[in-house]
C-alpha atoms as an extended CHARMM CRD file, in Angstrom:
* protein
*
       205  EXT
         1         1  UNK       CA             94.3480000000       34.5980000000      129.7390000000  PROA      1               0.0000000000
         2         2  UNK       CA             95.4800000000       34.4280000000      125.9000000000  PROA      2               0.0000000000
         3         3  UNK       CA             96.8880000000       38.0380000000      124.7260000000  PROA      3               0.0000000000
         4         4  UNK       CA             96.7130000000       37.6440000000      120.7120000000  PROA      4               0.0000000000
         5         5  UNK       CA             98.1330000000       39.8580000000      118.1810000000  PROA      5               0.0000000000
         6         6  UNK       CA             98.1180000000       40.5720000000      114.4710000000  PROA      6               0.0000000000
         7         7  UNK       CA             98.3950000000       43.4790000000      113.0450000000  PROA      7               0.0000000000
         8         8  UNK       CA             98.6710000000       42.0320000000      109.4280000000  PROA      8               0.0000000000
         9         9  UNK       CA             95.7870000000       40.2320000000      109.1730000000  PROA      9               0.0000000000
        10        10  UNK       CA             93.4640000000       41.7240000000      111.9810000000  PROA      10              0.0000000000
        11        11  UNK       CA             94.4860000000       45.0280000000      111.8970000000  PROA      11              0.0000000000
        12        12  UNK       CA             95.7290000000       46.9860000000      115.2380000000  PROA      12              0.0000000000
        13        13  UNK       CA             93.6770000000       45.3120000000      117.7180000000  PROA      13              0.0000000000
        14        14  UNK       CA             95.3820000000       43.7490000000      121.0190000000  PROA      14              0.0000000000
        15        15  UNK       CA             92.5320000000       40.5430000000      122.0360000000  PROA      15              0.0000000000
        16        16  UNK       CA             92.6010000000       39.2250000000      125.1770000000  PROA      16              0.0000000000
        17        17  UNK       CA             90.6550000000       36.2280000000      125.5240000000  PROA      17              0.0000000000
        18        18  UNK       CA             89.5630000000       35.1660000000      129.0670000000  PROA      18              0.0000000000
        19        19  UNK       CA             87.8620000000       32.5720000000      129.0080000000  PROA      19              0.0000000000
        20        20  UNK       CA             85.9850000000       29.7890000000      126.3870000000  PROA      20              0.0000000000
        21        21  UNK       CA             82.3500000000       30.5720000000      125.0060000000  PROA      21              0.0000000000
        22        22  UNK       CA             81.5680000000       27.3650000000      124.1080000000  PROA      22              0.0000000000
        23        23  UNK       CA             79.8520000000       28.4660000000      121.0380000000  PROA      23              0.0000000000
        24        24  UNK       CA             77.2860000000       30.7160000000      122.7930000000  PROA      24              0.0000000000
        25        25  UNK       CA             76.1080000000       34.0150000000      121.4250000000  PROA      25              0.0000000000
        26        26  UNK       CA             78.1100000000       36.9870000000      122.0390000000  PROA      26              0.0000000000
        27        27  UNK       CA             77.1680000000       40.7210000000      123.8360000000  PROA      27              0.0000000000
        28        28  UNK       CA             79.5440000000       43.2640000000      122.0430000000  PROA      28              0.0000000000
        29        29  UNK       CA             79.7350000000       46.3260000000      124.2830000000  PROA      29              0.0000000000
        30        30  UNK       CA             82.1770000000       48.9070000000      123.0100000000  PROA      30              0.0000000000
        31        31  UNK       CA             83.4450000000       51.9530000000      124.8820000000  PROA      31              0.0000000000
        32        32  UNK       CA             86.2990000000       54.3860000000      123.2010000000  PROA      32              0.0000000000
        33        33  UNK       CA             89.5710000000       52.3100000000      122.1870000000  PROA      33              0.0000000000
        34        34  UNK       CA             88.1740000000       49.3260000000      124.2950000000  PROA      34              0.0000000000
        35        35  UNK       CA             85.0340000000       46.3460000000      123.6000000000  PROA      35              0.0000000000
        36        36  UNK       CA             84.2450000000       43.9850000000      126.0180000000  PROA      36              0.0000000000
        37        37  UNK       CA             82.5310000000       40.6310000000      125.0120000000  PROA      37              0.0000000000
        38        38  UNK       CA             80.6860000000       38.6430000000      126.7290000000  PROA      38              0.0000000000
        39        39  UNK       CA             78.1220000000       35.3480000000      126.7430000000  PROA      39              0.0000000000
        40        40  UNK       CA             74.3680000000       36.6930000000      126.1980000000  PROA      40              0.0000000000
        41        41  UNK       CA             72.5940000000       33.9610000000      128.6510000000  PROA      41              0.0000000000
        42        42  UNK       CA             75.2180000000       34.1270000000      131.5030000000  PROA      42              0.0000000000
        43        43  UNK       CA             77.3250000000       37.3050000000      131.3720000000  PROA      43              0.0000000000
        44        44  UNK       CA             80.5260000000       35.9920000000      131.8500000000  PROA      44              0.0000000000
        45        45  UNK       CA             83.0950000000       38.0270000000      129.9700000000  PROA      45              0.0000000000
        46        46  UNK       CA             85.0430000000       35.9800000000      127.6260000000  PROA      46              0.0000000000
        47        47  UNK       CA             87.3640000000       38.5820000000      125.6430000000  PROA      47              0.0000000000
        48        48  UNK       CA             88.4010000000       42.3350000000      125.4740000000  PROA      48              0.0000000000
        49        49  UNK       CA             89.6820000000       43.9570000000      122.3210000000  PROA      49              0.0000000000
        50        50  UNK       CA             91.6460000000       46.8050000000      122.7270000000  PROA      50              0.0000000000
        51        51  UNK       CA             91.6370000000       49.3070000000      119.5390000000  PROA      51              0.0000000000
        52        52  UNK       CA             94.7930000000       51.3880000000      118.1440000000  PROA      52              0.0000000000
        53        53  UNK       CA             96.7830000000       48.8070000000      120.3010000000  PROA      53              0.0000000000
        54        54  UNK       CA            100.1900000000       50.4210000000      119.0800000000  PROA      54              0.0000000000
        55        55  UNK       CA             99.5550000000       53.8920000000      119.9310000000  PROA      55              0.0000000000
        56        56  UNK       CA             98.4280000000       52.8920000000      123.7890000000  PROA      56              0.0000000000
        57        57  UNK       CA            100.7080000000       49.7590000000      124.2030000000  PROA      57              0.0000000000
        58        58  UNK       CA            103.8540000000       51.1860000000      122.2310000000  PROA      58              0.0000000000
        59        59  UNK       CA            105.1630000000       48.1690000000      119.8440000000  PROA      59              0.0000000000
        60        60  UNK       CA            103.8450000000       44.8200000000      120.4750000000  PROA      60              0.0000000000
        61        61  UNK       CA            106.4860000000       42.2180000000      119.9980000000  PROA      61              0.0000000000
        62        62  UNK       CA            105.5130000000       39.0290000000      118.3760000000  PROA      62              0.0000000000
        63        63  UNK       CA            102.5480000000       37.6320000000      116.2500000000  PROA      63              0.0000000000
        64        64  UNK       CA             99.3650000000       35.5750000000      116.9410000000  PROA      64              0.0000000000
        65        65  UNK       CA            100.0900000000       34.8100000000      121.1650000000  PROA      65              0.0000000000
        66        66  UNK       CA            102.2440000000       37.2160000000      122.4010000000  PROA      66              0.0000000000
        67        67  UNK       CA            103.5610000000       38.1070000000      126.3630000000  PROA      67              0.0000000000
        68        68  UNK       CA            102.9660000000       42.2340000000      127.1470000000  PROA      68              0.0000000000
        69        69  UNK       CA            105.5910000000       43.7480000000      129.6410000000  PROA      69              0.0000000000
        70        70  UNK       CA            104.0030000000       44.8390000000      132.9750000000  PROA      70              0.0000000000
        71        71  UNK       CA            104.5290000000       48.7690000000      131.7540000000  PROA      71              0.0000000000
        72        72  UNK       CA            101.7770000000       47.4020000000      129.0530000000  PROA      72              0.0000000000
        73        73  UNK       CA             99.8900000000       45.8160000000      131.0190000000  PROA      73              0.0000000000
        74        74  UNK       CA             99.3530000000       48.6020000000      133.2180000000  PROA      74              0.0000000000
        75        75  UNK       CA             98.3540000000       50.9720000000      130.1180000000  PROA      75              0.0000000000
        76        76  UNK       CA             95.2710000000       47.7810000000      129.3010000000  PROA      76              0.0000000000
        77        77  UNK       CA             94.1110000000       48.3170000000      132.6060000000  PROA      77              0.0000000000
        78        78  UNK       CA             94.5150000000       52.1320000000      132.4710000000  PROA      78              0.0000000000
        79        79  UNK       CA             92.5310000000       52.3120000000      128.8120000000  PROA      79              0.0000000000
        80        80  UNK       CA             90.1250000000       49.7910000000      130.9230000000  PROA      80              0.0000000000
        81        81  UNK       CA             89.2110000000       52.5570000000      133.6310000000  PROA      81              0.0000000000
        82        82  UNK       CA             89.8180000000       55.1550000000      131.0990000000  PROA      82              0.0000000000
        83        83  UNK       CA             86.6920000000       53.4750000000      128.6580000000  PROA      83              0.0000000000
        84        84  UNK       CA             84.6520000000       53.0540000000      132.1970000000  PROA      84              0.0000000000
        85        85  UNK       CA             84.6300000000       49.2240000000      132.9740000000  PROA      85              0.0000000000
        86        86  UNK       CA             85.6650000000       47.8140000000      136.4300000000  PROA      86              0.0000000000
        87        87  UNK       CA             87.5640000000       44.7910000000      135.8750000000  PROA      87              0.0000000000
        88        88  UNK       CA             91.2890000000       44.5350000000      135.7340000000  PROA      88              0.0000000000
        89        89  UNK       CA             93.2620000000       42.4690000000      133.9060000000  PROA      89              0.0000000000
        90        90  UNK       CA             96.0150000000       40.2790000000      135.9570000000  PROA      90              0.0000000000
        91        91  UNK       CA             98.8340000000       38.6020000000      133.5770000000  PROA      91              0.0000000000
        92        92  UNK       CA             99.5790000000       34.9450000000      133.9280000000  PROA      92              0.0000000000
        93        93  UNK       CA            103.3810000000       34.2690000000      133.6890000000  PROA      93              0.0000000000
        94        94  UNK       CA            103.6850000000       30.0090000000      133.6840000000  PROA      94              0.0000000000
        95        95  UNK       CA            104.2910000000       29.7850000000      129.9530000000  PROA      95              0.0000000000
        96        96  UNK       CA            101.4290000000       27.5920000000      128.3430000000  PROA      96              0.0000000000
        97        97  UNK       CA            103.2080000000       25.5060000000      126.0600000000  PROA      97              0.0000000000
        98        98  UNK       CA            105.7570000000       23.3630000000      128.0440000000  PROA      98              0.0000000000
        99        99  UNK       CA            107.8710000000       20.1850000000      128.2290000000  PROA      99              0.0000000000
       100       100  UNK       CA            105.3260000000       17.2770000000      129.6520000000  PROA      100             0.0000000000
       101       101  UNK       CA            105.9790000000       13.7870000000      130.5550000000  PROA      101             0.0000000000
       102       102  UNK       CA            103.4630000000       10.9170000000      129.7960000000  PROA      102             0.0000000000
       103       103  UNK       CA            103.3930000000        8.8920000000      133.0160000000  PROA      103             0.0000000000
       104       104  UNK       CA            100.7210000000        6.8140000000      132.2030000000  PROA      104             0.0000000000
       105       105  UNK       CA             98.6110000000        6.0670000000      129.0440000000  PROA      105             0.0000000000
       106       106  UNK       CA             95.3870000000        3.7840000000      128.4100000000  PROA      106             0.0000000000
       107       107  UNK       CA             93.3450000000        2.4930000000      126.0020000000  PROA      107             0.0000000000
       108       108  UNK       CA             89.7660000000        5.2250000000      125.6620000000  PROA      108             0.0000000000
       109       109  UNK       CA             86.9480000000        2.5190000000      126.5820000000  PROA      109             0.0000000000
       110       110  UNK       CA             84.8410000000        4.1980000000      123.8460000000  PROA      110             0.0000000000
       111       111  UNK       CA             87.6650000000        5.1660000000      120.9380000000  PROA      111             0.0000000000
       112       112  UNK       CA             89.7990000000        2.4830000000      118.7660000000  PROA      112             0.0000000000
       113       113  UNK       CA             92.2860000000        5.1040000000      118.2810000000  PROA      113             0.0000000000
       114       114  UNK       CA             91.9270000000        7.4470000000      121.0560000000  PROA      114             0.0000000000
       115       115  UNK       CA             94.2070000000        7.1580000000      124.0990000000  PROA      115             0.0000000000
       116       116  UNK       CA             93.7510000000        8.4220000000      127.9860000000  PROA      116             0.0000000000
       117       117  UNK       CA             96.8690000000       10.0280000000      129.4190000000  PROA      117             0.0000000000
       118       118  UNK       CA             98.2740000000       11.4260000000      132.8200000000  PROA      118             0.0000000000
       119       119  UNK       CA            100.9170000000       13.5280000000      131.7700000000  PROA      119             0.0000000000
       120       120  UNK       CA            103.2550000000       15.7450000000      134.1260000000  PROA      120             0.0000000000
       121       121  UNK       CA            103.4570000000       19.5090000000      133.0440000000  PROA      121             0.0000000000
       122       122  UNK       CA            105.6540000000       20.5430000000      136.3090000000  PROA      122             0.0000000000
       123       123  UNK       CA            106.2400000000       20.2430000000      139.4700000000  PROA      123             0.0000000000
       124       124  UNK       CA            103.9070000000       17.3370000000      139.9080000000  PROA      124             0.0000000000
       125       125  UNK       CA            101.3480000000       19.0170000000      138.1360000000  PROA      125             0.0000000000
       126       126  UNK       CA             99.8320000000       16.6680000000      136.1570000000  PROA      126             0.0000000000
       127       127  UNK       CA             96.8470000000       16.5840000000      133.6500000000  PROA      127             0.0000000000
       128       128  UNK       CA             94.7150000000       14.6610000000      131.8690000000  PROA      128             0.0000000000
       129       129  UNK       CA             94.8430000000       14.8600000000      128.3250000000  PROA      129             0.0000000000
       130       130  UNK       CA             92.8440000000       12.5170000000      125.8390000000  PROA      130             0.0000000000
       131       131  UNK       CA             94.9700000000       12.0760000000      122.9080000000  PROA      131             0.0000000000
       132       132  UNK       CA             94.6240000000       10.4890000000      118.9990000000  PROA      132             0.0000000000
       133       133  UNK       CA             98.4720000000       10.0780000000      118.1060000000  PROA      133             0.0000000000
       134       134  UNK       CA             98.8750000000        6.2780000000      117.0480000000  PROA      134             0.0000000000
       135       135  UNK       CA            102.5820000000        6.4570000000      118.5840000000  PROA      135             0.0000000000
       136       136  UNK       CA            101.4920000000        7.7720000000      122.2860000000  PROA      136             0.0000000000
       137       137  UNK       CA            102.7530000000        6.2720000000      125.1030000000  PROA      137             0.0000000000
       138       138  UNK       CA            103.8880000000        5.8670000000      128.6370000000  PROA      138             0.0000000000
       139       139  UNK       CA            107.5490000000        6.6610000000      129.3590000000  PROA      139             0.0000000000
       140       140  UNK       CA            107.6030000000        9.9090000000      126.4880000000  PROA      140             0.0000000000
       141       141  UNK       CA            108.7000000000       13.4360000000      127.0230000000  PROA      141             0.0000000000
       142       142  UNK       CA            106.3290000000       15.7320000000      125.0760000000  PROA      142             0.0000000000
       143       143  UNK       CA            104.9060000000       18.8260000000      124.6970000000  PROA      143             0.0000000000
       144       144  UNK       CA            102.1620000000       20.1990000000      126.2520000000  PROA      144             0.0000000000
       145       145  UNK       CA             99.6920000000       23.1630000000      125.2860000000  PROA      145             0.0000000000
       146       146  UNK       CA             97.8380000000       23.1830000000      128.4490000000  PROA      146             0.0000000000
       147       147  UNK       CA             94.4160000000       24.9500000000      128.7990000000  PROA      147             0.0000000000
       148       148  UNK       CA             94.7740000000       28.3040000000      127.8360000000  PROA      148             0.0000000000
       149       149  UNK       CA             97.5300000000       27.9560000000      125.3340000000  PROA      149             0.0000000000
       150       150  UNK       CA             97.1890000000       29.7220000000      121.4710000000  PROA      150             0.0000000000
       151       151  UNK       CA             98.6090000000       27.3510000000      118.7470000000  PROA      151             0.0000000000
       152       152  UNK       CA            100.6520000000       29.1800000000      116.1280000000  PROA      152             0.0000000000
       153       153  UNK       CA             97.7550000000       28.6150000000      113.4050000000  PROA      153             0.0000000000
       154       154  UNK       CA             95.4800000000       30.5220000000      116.4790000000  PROA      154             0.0000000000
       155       155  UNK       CA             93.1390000000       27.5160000000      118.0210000000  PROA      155             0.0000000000
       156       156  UNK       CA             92.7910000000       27.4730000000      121.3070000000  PROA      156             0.0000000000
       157       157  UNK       CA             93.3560000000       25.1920000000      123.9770000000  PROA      157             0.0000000000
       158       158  UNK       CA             90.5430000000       24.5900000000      126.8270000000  PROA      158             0.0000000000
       159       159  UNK       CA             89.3690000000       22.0970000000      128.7560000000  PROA      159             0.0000000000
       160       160  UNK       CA             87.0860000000       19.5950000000      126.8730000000  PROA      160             0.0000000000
       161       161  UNK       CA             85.1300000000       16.0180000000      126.8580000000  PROA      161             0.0000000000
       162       162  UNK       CA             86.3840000000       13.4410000000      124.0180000000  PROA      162             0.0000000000
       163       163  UNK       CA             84.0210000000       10.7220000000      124.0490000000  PROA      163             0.0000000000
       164       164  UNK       CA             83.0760000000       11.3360000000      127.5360000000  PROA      164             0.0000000000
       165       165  UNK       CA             85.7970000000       11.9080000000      129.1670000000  PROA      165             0.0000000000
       166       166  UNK       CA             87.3860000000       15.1920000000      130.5960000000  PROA      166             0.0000000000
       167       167  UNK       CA             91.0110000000       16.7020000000      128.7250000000  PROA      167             0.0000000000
       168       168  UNK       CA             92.6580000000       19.3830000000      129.9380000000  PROA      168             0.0000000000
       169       169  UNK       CA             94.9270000000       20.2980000000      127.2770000000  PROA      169             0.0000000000
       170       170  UNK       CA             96.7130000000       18.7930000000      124.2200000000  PROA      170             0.0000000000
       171       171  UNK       CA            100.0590000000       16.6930000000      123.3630000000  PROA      171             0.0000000000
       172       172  UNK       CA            101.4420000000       18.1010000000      120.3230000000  PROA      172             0.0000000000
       173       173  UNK       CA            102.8770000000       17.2510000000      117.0640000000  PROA      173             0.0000000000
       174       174  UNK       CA            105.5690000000       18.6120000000      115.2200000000  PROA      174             0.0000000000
       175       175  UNK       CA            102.5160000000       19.8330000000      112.2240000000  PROA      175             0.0000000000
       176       176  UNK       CA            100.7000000000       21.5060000000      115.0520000000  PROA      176             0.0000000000
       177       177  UNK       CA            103.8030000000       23.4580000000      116.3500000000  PROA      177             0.0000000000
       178       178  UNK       CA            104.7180000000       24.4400000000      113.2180000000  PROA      178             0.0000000000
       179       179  UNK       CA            108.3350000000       23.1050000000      113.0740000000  PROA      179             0.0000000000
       180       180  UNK       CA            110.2910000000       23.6720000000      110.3580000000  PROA      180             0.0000000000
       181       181  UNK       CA            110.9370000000       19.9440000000      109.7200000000  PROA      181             0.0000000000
       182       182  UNK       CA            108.2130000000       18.2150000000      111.2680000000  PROA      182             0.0000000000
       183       183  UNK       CA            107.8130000000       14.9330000000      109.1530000000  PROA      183             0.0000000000
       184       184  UNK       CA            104.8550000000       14.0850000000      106.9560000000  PROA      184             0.0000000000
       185       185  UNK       CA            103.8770000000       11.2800000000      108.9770000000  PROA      185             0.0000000000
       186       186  UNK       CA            100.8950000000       12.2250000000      111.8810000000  PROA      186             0.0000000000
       187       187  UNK       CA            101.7540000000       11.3720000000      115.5770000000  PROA      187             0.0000000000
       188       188  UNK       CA            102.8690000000       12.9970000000      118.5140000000  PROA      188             0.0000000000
       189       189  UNK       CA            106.5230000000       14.9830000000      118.7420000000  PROA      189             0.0000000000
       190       190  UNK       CA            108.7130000000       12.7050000000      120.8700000000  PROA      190             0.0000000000
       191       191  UNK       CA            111.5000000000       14.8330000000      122.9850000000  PROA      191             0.0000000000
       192       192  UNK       CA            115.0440000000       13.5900000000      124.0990000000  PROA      192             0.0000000000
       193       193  UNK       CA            114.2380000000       12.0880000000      127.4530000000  PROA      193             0.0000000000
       194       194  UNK       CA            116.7850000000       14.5520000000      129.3160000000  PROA      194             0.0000000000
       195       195  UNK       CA            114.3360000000       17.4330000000      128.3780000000  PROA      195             0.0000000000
       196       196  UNK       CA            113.1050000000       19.4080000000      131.2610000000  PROA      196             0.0000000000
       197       197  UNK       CA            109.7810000000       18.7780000000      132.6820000000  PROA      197             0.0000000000
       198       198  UNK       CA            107.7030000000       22.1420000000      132.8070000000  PROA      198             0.0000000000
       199       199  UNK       CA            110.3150000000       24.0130000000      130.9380000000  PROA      199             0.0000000000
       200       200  UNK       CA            108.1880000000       26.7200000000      128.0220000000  PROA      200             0.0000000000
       201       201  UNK       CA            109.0610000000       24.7230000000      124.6780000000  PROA      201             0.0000000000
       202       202  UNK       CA            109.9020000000       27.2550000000      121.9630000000  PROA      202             0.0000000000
       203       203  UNK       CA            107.7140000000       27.7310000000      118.7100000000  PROA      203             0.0000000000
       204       204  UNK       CA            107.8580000000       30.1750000000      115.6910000000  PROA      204             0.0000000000
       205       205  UNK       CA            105.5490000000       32.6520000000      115.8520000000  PROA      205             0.0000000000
């Protein structure tokens, strides 16, 4: 669950995005301060918005992804039941943009430049993650936007198929983090090796 805010360029809107719609028209349904969206064909809701964020939330800390206290969380879930919906919104707290470690890396059978990776994210968690940096490989602390991750430039991480095979998340560069003095040249951001495995890597928002 991605909790997204920007009160510059969107205006005072909390979005919570739940889930990918992988392109598929949308069902708007607004009630009062809250709209709930969700995929025409299936019904699965994918995103809430939640209107005049400030004046139900109190201030909002942070810009584009941002983490809401438990006292704000509650007050979604109130304006939820308040609006006349059902669901309830549960806050995941494993940070989504972490230290990995690539413990294996091959060749893509169908790519000349892509690579297949089983990287650790923590505690023996590890994923899959297809990746395109010419300077990927086995051995590498990294970092990891795992599936359900915001970028700062706002993509979105979810699971996905490169050239037919499943990736469950993305190894990062310093350009995609949005480092201060990430280099010119493309590839992968390569971490001192006594970095901490699973620990939430630190980006500017």
């Amino acid at each position: 669950m991605i909790f997204a805010y920007n009160k510059e360029h969107v205006g005072d809107v909390l979005m919570v995005i739940v889930a990918d719609d992988k392109g598929q028209e949308n069902r708007v349904e607004r009630k009062g301060n809250v709209s709930q969206v969700s995929v025409v064909e299936s019904g699965q809701v994918v995103a809430w918005n939640i209107f005049d964020a400030s004046t139900i939330l109190g201030k909002i800390e942070g810009q584009g992804q941002v983490v809401l206290t438990e006292e704000q969380l509650a007050k979604v879930n109130e304006e939820l039941v308040k609006a006349g919906f059902t669901e309830t919104l549960v806050k995941e707290n494993d940070p989504k943009i972490v230290i990995g470690f690539v413990k294996s890396c091959k060749k893509h059978p169908d790519s000349d430049h892509l690579s297949i990776t089983q990287t650790e994210v923590d505690n023996g968690e590890v994923l899959q993650i297809v990746c395109g940096a010419p300077n990927i490989k086995a051995g590498q602390k990294v970092v990891v936007a795992k599936p359900g991750a915001m970028m700062p430039d706002g993509l979105m991480i979810w699971p996905g198929v490169l050239r037919g095979v499943e990736s469950f998340g993305m190894i990062c560069s310093a350009g995609e983090l949005r480092l201060t003095d990430a280099p010119a040249i493309k590839g992968i951001l390569e971490l001192p090796f006594d970095a901490v495995v699973g620990e939430a890597f630190p980006i500017n928002k």
